GROMACS .gro file of C-alpha atoms in nm:
model
  379
    1MET     CA    1  -1.506  -4.436   4.328
    2GLY     CA    2  -1.384  -4.274   4.015
    3GLY     CA    3  -1.741  -4.190   3.914
    4LEU     CA    4  -1.765  -3.950   4.203
    5PHE     CA    5  -1.521  -3.657   4.031
    6GLY     CA    6  -1.563  -3.418   3.767
    7SER     CA    7  -1.925  -3.434   3.725
    8THR     CA    8  -2.248  -3.452   3.903
    9ARG     CA    9  -2.320  -3.783   3.734
   10ALA     CA   10  -2.312  -4.004   4.063
   11TRP     CA   11  -2.459  -3.727   4.280
   12ALA     CA   12  -2.829  -3.655   4.298
   13LEU     CA   13  -2.759  -3.275   4.220
   14ASP     CA   14  -2.921  -3.098   3.941
   15ASP     CA   15  -2.731  -3.158   3.621
   16ASP     CA   16  -2.827  -2.789   3.509
   17VAL     CA   17  -2.716  -2.596   3.819
   18VAL     CA   18  -2.379  -2.494   3.869
   19HIS     CA   19  -2.311  -2.579   4.236
   20THR     CA   20  -1.978  -2.386   4.360
   21ASN     CA   21  -2.105  -2.364   4.740
   22HIS     CA   22  -2.076  -2.724   4.858
   23GLY     CA   23  -2.005  -2.572   5.163
   24SER     CA   24  -2.345  -2.472   5.270
   25PHE     CA   25  -2.565  -2.770   5.281
   26GLY     CA   26  -2.334  -3.067   5.109
   27GLY     CA   27  -2.443  -3.311   4.810
   28VAL     CA   28  -2.538  -3.679   4.818
   29THR     CA   29  -2.454  -3.953   4.585
   30THR     CA   30  -2.724  -4.148   4.415
   31ALA     CA   31  -2.647  -4.486   4.596
   32ILE     CA   32  -2.671  -4.330   4.920
   33VAL     CA   33  -2.996  -4.147   4.828
   34ALA     CA   34  -3.124  -4.475   4.723
   35ALA     CA   35  -2.958  -4.704   5.044
   36VAL     CA   36  -3.131  -4.417   5.276
   37GLU     CA   37  -3.467  -4.486   5.131
   38ALA     CA   38  -3.442  -4.844   5.148
   39THR     CA   39  -3.375  -4.804   5.518
   40ARG     CA   40  -3.658  -4.559   5.574
   41ARG     CA   41  -3.880  -4.784   5.427
   42GLU     CA   42  -3.758  -5.065   5.651
   43ALA     CA   43  -3.796  -4.862   5.938
   44GLU     CA   44  -4.161  -4.759   5.870
   45ALA     CA   45  -4.261  -5.108   5.801
   46ASN     CA   46  -4.263  -5.190   6.198
   47PRO     CA   47  -4.216  -4.842   6.357
   48MET     CA   48  -4.284  -5.025   6.702
   49ASP     CA   49  -3.946  -5.276   6.645
   50THR     CA   50  -3.749  -5.003   6.540
   51TRP     CA   51  -3.824  -4.698   6.766
   52GLY     CA   52  -3.917  -4.897   7.046
   53ARG     CA   53  -3.716  -5.228   7.043
   54ARG     CA   54  -3.427  -5.135   6.780
   55HIS     CA   55  -3.312  -4.763   6.832
   56ASP     CA   56  -3.048  -4.790   7.105
   57ASP     CA   57  -2.881  -5.071   6.934
   58LEU     CA   58  -2.897  -4.910   6.565
   59HIS     CA   59  -2.810  -4.591   6.771
   60ALA     CA   60  -2.509  -4.743   6.907
   61ASP     CA   61  -2.380  -4.875   6.587
   62ALA     CA   62  -2.400  -4.554   6.414
   63VAL     CA   63  -2.216  -4.402   6.699
   64ALA     CA   64  -1.891  -4.635   6.678
   65VAL     CA   65  -1.823  -4.545   6.311
   66VAL     CA   66  -1.878  -4.185   6.340
   67ALA     CA   67  -1.651  -4.195   6.665
   68ASP     CA   68  -1.409  -4.407   6.458
   69PHE     CA   69  -1.421  -4.135   6.185
   70LEU     CA   70  -1.378  -3.844   6.411
   71GLY     CA   71  -1.064  -4.017   6.601
   72ALA     CA   72  -1.287  -3.974   6.948
   73PRO     CA   73  -1.393  -4.253   7.193
   74ALA     CA   74  -1.723  -4.355   7.135
   75THR     CA   75  -1.836  -4.328   7.518
   76ASN     CA   76  -1.756  -3.911   7.459
   77THR     CA   77  -1.989  -3.900   7.124
   78ALA     CA   78  -2.384  -3.825   7.021
   79LEU     CA   79  -2.518  -3.780   6.697
   80VAL     CA   80  -2.740  -3.490   6.687
   81PRO     CA   81  -2.972  -3.335   6.373
   82ASN     CA   82  -2.680  -3.065   6.318
   83ALA     CA   83  -2.416  -2.878   6.446
   84THR     CA   84  -2.652  -2.607   6.542
   85VAL     CA   85  -2.829  -2.826   6.758
   86GLY     CA   86  -2.463  -2.944   6.878
   87MET     CA   87  -2.318  -2.623   7.006
   88HIS     CA   88  -2.646  -2.628   7.224
   89VAL     CA   89  -2.510  -2.909   7.397
   90ALA     CA   90  -2.153  -2.854   7.352
   91LEU     CA   91  -2.196  -2.490   7.538
   92ARG     CA   92  -2.265  -2.606   7.822
   93VAL     CA   93  -1.940  -2.735   7.948
   94LEU     CA   94  -1.841  -2.361   7.948
   95PRO     CA   95  -1.890  -2.124   8.301
   96TRP     CA   96  -2.226  -1.968   8.230
   97ARG     CA   97  -2.249  -1.723   8.568
   98PRO     CA   98  -2.233  -1.428   8.639
   99GLY     CA   99  -1.884  -1.198   8.527
  100ALA     CA  100  -1.787  -1.468   8.341
  101ARG     CA  101  -1.612  -1.374   8.032
  102ILE     CA  102  -1.672  -1.618   7.719
  103LEU     CA  103  -1.404  -1.515   7.405
  104CYS     CA  104  -1.547  -1.580   7.063
  105THR     CA  105  -1.466  -1.396   6.728
  106ASP     CA  106  -1.619  -1.166   6.504
  107LEU     CA  107  -1.615  -1.451   6.262
  108THR     CA  108  -1.852  -1.660   6.507
  109TYR     CA  109  -2.142  -1.815   6.292
  110PRO     CA  110  -2.461  -1.630   6.350
  111ALA     CA  111  -2.621  -1.910   6.476
  112VAL     CA  112  -2.360  -1.984   6.749
  113LEU     CA  113  -2.346  -1.617   6.832
  114ALA     CA  114  -2.688  -1.593   6.883
  115ALA     CA  115  -2.694  -1.897   7.149
  116LEU     CA  116  -2.408  -1.717   7.295
  117ARG     CA  117  -2.590  -1.428   7.378
  118ARG     CA  118  -2.891  -1.598   7.527
  119ARG     CA  119  -2.706  -1.783   7.751
  120ALA     CA  120  -2.502  -1.462   7.829
  121ALA     CA  121  -2.803  -1.240   7.891
  122ARG     CA  122  -2.970  -1.563   8.099
  123SER     CA  123  -2.663  -1.633   8.288
  124GLY     CA  124  -2.499  -1.285   8.337
  125ALA     CA  125  -2.176  -1.353   8.212
  126GLU     CA  126  -2.028  -1.142   7.899
  127LEU     CA  127  -1.928  -1.213   7.570
  128VAL     CA  128  -1.581  -1.111   7.475
  129PRO     CA  129  -1.568  -1.120   7.078
  130ILE     CA  130  -1.230  -1.043   6.924
  131HIS     CA  131  -1.154  -0.912   6.565
  132LEU     CA  132  -0.995  -1.243   6.361
  133ASP     CA  133  -0.874  -1.103   5.994
  134PRO     CA  134  -1.030  -1.307   5.763
  135ARG     CA  135  -0.672  -1.246   5.548
  136ALA     CA  136  -0.498  -1.454   5.849
  137ARG     CA  137  -0.321  -1.759   5.785
  138ALA     CA  138  -0.440  -2.044   6.021
  139ASP     CA  139  -0.112  -2.017   6.254
  140VAL     CA  140  -0.167  -1.603   6.279
  141ALA     CA  141  -0.533  -1.692   6.388
  142ALA     CA  142  -0.437  -1.914   6.644
  143ALA     CA  143  -0.185  -1.684   6.773
  144THR     CA  144  -0.449  -1.441   6.809
  145LEU     CA  145  -0.687  -1.630   6.997
  146ALA     CA  146  -0.397  -1.749   7.216
  147ALA     CA  147  -0.298  -1.412   7.313
  148ALA     CA  148  -0.658  -1.318   7.425
  149LEU     CA  149  -0.673  -1.643   7.646
  150ASP     CA  150  -0.554  -1.439   7.928
  151GLY     CA  151  -0.815  -1.324   8.184
  152VAL     CA  152  -1.120  -1.502   8.001
  153ASP     CA  153  -1.337  -1.807   8.171
  154GLY     CA  154  -1.391  -1.998   7.826
  155VAL     CA  155  -1.377  -2.019   7.474
  156VAL     CA  156  -1.546  -2.079   7.146
  157VAL     CA  157  -1.347  -2.123   6.821
  158ASP     CA  158  -1.386  -2.174   6.476
  159ALA     CA  159  -1.200  -2.438   6.340
  160ILE     CA  160  -1.300  -2.290   5.988
  161ALA     CA  161  -1.495  -1.973   6.009
  162SER     CA  162  -1.810  -2.038   5.742
  163ALA     CA  163  -1.850  -1.661   5.582
  164THR     CA  164  -1.480  -1.653   5.488
  165ALA     CA  165  -1.324  -1.990   5.516
  166THR     CA  166  -1.072  -1.847   5.737
  167GLY     CA  167  -0.888  -2.160   5.880
  168CYS     CA  168  -0.719  -2.181   6.251
  169ASP     CA  169  -0.452  -2.439   6.420
  170VAL     CA  170  -0.733  -2.481   6.666
  171ASP     CA  171  -0.490  -2.785   6.803
  172ALA     CA  172  -0.261  -2.460   6.923
  173VAL     CA  173  -0.563  -2.267   7.053
  174VAL     CA  174  -0.670  -2.587   7.234
  175ALA     CA  175  -0.356  -2.655   7.338
  176ALA     CA  176  -0.282  -2.305   7.448
  177ALA     CA  177  -0.632  -2.309   7.633
  178ARG     CA  178  -0.579  -2.632   7.849
  179ALA     CA  179  -0.282  -2.475   7.982
  180ARG     CA  180  -0.442  -2.213   8.122
  181ASP     CA  181  -0.726  -2.423   8.215
  182VAL     CA  182  -0.999  -2.232   8.026
  183PRO     CA  183  -1.267  -2.462   7.901
  184ILE     CA  184  -1.282  -2.471   7.521
  185VAL     CA  185  -1.540  -2.564   7.247
  186VAL     CA  186  -1.456  -2.612   6.905
  187ASP     CA  187  -1.706  -2.543   6.604
  188GLY     CA  188  -1.595  -2.776   6.367
  189ALA     CA  189  -1.911  -2.807   6.155
  190HIS     CA  190  -1.678  -2.780   5.819
  191GLU     CA  191  -1.393  -3.026   5.942
  192PRO     CA  192  -1.568  -3.391   5.882
  193GLY     CA  193  -1.468  -3.485   5.561
  194GLN     CA  194  -1.212  -3.223   5.479
  195VAL     CA  195  -0.963  -3.271   5.756
  196PRO     CA  196  -0.831  -3.560   5.923
  197LEU     CA  197  -0.938  -3.570   6.244
  198ASP     CA  198  -0.796  -3.713   6.555
  199LEU     CA  199  -1.028  -3.547   6.809
  200ASP     CA  200  -0.930  -3.764   7.106
  201GLY     CA  201  -0.563  -3.644   7.093
  202ARG     CA  202  -0.689  -3.290   7.025
  203GLY     CA  203  -0.857  -3.246   7.342
  204ALA     CA  204  -1.088  -3.015   7.352
  205ASP     CA  205  -1.370  -2.964   7.641
  206ALA     CA  206  -1.653  -2.998   7.329
  207TRP     CA  207  -1.623  -3.031   6.978
  208VAL     CA  208  -1.908  -3.032   6.729
  209GLY     CA  209  -1.940  -3.106   6.351
  210ASN     CA  210  -2.157  -3.170   6.050
  211LEU     CA  211  -2.147  -3.503   5.896
  212HIS     CA  212  -2.415  -3.390   5.627
  213LYS     CA  213  -2.177  -3.085   5.455
  214TRP     CA  214  -1.803  -3.255   5.336
  215ALA     CA  215  -1.855  -3.606   5.461
  216CYS     CA  216  -2.188  -3.581   5.236
  217ALA     CA  217  -2.418  -3.792   5.475
  218PRO     CA  218  -2.795  -3.800   5.414
  219LYS     CA  219  -2.947  -3.488   5.602
  220SER     CA  220  -2.955  -3.435   5.885
  221LEU     CA  221  -2.701  -3.560   6.103
  222ALA     CA  222  -2.387  -3.433   6.313
  223ALA     CA  223  -2.186  -3.494   6.597
  224VAL     CA  224  -2.090  -3.395   6.923
  225VAL     CA  225  -1.781  -3.486   7.137
  226VAL     CA  226  -1.745  -3.398   7.513
  227ASP     CA  227  -1.464  -3.441   7.734
  228PRO     CA  228  -1.558  -3.694   7.998
  229ARG     CA  229  -1.503  -3.456   8.325
  230HIS     CA  230  -1.821  -3.271   8.127
  231HIS     CA  231  -2.041  -3.558   8.092
  232ASP     CA  232  -2.185  -3.508   8.459
  233HIS     CA  233  -2.346  -3.183   8.386
  234VAL     CA  234  -2.394  -3.167   8.003
  235ARG     CA  235  -2.738  -3.215   7.878
  236ALA     CA  236  -2.900  -3.306   7.553
  237ALA     CA  237  -3.079  -3.013   7.344
  238ILE     CA  238  -3.364  -3.128   7.391
  239PRO     CA  239  -3.506  -3.341   7.736
  240SER     CA  240  -3.653  -3.665   7.747
  241PHE     CA  241  -3.659  -3.970   7.965
  242GLU     CA  242  -3.341  -3.991   8.007
  243ASP     CA  243  -3.201  -3.644   8.099
  244ASP     CA  244  -3.107  -3.720   8.443
  245LEU     CA  245  -2.866  -3.980   8.280
  246PRO     CA  246  -2.500  -3.827   8.205
  247PHE     CA  247  -2.399  -3.713   7.883
  248PRO     CA  248  -2.362  -3.941   7.590
  249ALA     CA  249  -2.647  -4.165   7.729
  250ASN     CA  250  -2.904  -3.854   7.787
  251SER     CA  251  -2.900  -3.755   7.443
  252VAL     CA  252  -2.951  -4.139   7.274
  253TRP     CA  253  -3.333  -4.092   7.282
  254GLN     CA  254  -3.489  -3.787   7.041
  255GLY     CA  255  -3.804  -3.900   7.003
  256THR     CA  256  -3.884  -4.036   6.646
  257ALA     CA  257  -3.576  -3.888   6.456
  258ASP     CA  258  -3.495  -4.012   6.143
  259ILE     CA  259  -3.280  -4.310   6.180
  260GLY     CA  260  -3.204  -4.323   5.813
  261PRO     CA  261  -2.882  -4.123   5.831
  262TRP     CA  262  -2.737  -4.392   6.084
  263ARG     CA  263  -2.821  -4.684   5.896
  264VAL     CA  264  -2.604  -4.570   5.621
  265ILE     CA  265  -2.355  -4.392   5.776
  266GLY     CA  266  -2.089  -4.672   5.723
  267ALA     CA  267  -2.094  -4.654   5.352
  268VAL     CA  268  -2.101  -4.248   5.379
  269LEU     CA  269  -1.818  -4.245   5.550
  270ALA     CA  270  -1.624  -4.511   5.361
  271GLN     CA  271  -1.677  -4.286   4.993
  272ALA     CA  272  -1.583  -3.997   5.245
  273ARG     CA  273  -1.239  -4.152   5.315
  274ALA     CA  274  -1.195  -4.236   4.943
  275ILE     CA  275  -1.286  -3.887   4.840
  276ALA     CA  276  -1.044  -3.734   5.105
  277ASP     CA  277  -0.775  -3.959   4.942
  278ARG     CA  278  -0.812  -3.696   4.626
  279GLY     CA  279  -0.856  -3.407   4.863
  280ASP     CA  280  -0.518  -3.243   4.755
  281GLU     CA  281  -0.690  -3.256   4.373
  282ILE     CA  282  -1.019  -3.063   4.520
  283GLU     CA  283  -0.826  -2.809   4.715
  284ARG     CA  284  -0.614  -2.710   4.386
  285LEU     CA  285  -0.941  -2.703   4.211
  286ALA     CA  286  -1.077  -2.431   4.502
  287VAL     CA  287  -0.761  -2.249   4.480
  288ALA     CA  288  -0.781  -2.224   4.085
  289GLY     CA  289  -1.149  -2.144   4.079
  290ALA     CA  290  -1.111  -1.873   4.367
  291ASP     CA  291  -0.813  -1.741   4.129
  292HIS     CA  292  -0.983  -1.754   3.800
  293LEU     CA  293  -1.295  -1.539   3.968
  294ALA     CA  294  -1.042  -1.276   4.129
  295GLY     CA  295  -0.886  -1.253   3.778
  296ARG     CA  296  -1.174  -1.141   3.617
  297VAL     CA  297  -1.355  -0.910   3.877
  298ASP     CA  298  -1.022  -0.740   4.048
  299GLY     CA  299  -1.104  -0.907   4.374
  300GLU     CA  300  -0.879  -1.067   4.640
  301VAL     CA  301  -0.853  -1.447   4.716
  302LEU     CA  302  -0.839  -1.485   5.108
  303PRO     CA  303  -0.628  -1.790   5.226
  304GLY     CA  304  -0.913  -2.013   5.323
  305ALA     CA  305  -0.883  -2.318   5.443
  306GLY     CA  306  -0.965  -2.694   5.293
  307TRP     CA  307  -1.156  -2.732   4.992
  308MET     CA  308  -1.269  -2.372   5.036
  309ARG     CA  309  -1.160  -1.991   4.933
  310THR     CA  310  -1.343  -1.678   4.958
  311VAL     CA  311  -1.303  -1.385   4.743
  312GLU     CA  312  -1.340  -1.053   4.828
  313LEU     CA  313  -1.518  -0.851   4.562
  314PRO     CA  314  -1.402  -0.471   4.525
  315VAL     CA  315  -1.697  -0.305   4.547
  316ALA     CA  316  -1.884  -0.203   4.879
  317ASP     CA  317  -2.203  -0.352   5.070
  318ASP     CA  318  -2.403  -0.199   5.340
  319GLY     CA  319  -2.429  -0.299   5.687
  320LEU     CA  320  -2.719  -0.515   5.611
  321GLY     CA  321  -2.535  -0.741   5.310
  322THR     CA  322  -2.798  -0.600   5.069
  323ALA     CA  323  -2.570  -0.604   4.789
  324SER     CA  324  -2.425  -0.940   4.865
  325ALA     CA  325  -2.761  -1.088   4.907
  326ALA     CA  326  -2.856  -0.924   4.587
  327VAL     CA  327  -2.510  -1.089   4.404
  328GLU     CA  328  -2.645  -1.446   4.518
  329ARG     CA  329  -3.012  -1.395   4.407
  330PHE     CA  330  -2.880  -1.286   4.049
  331LEU     CA  331  -2.647  -1.621   4.053
  332ALA     CA  332  -2.921  -1.819   4.166
  333ALA     CA  333  -3.170  -1.707   3.887
  334ARG     CA  334  -2.907  -1.790   3.657
  335GLY     CA  335  -2.880  -2.157   3.798
  336ILE     CA  336  -2.517  -2.051   3.958
  337GLU     CA  337  -2.546  -2.153   4.363
  338ALA     CA  338  -2.303  -1.942   4.540
  339LYS     CA  339  -2.212  -1.818   4.880
  340VAL     CA  340  -2.179  -1.441   4.883
  341THR     CA  341  -2.164  -1.275   5.261
  342ALA     CA  342  -2.102  -0.914   5.369
  343VAL     CA  343  -1.780  -0.906   5.588
  344GLY     CA  344  -1.629  -0.600   5.669
  345GLY     CA  345  -1.834  -0.387   5.439
  346ARG     CA  346  -1.710  -0.616   5.128
  347PRO     CA  347  -1.910  -0.861   4.973
  348MET     CA  348  -1.758  -1.199   5.006
  349VAL     CA  349  -1.798  -1.510   4.737
  350ARG     CA  350  -1.714  -1.844   4.896
  351VAL     CA  351  -1.577  -2.095   4.629
  352SER     CA  352  -1.663  -2.437   4.780
  353CYS     CA  353  -1.540  -2.729   4.603
  354HIS     CA  354  -1.630  -3.120   4.627
  355ALA     CA  355  -1.557  -3.436   4.427
  356TYR     CA  356  -1.809  -3.355   4.169
  357SER     CA  357  -1.678  -2.989   4.124
  358SER     CA  358  -1.467  -2.890   3.772
  359ALA     CA  359  -1.320  -2.589   3.619
  360ARG     CA  360  -1.663  -2.526   3.402
  361ASP     CA  361  -1.774  -2.469   3.716
  362HIS     CA  362  -1.556  -2.213   3.804
  363ASP     CA  363  -1.626  -2.048   3.432
  364ARG     CA  364  -1.972  -1.990   3.502
  365LEU     CA  365  -1.945  -1.854   3.814
  366ALA     CA  366  -1.703  -1.614   3.718
  367ALA     CA  367  -1.913  -1.506   3.395
  368GLY     CA  368  -2.219  -1.481   3.661
  369VAL     CA  369  -2.034  -1.285   3.874
  370VAL     CA  370  -1.898  -1.007   3.633
  371ALA     CA  371  -2.202  -0.986   3.462
  372ALA     CA  372  -2.378  -0.894   3.823
  373LEU     CA  373  -2.139  -0.644   3.905
  374ALA     CA  374  -2.186  -0.506   3.540
  375ASP     CA  375  -2.587  -0.505   3.634
  376GLY     CA  376  -2.504  -0.254   3.913
  377LEU     CA  377  -2.608  -0.479   4.195
  378VAL     CA  378  -2.325  -0.333   4.404
  379GLY     CA  379  -2.115  -0.044   4.393
   0.00000   0.00000   0.00000
């Protein structure tokens, strides 16, 4: 596995592009691309056999491998295309009724927030968003959430907030919620691959996480894990002729879903484990890259989590994130992929590393941000 580290040679990534934003979509190795293309060709050779007769067995095999990786029972686990779809399943564990109070934070992922708002408007429930300081350590973030649990009927928590990489001790929040008998949904989109998981031991009512981000599965693949006490009333995101079955049986058939990622998931997760064995190196590189960028632009490094750190630029943005978007476009036009998001009126550059990352990437990122600021894109 040594060839996976320090460069993009073993990856299907463009060598001419600086990839400092692994966190948005992930990346795939050339070996996995070749493997998944072979399985897709095999599937298309006899579609009736693949989707008509073998589908459920192939799905069960993939679920068993994924559940083992997540530390979850296969009987509680379903596969979905991505975490956004998964959250539409997971949110069903919350009490959507008139007057119910559902806690979230101002760092909740926008697509999840949209789903919460839609459900609240339809059910008469009330969203209770609380402020979570992006500079908070994981234990402080957890304490903030735990302190807000009294008087609420459900909670949604990000294990790692997407925009700022703010970490949270979700095990502590889950324990506090369970002590109050408050159902809790964990958005763990950024956990698999970065964070060793024991979801059965954690005990959340529902958890969702992407496998095509940090675990580097082919797109699109994610997982939903739901506690058995909710199986009878949790339904798939899209109804099928299995809709009357309990979870996860009602989520097995998703029409002509791409089964390629299922077929190679064993190789993917073996690779993910090998990369995670050197996770401390990747985290040190992320910290060093953020420190380097902050030093070049007089920015502030937020605590972050895992293999992500965020640098707050010392300039203002408007309420629409106009300047942040302009900086991101400026960098992309120069072959530098980075995520720049406006949070609290400030542009935040998220530095996301993986096995292929190197200090050279961060040199170019810093030079690009310096040039963007000098160009007057933000101020």
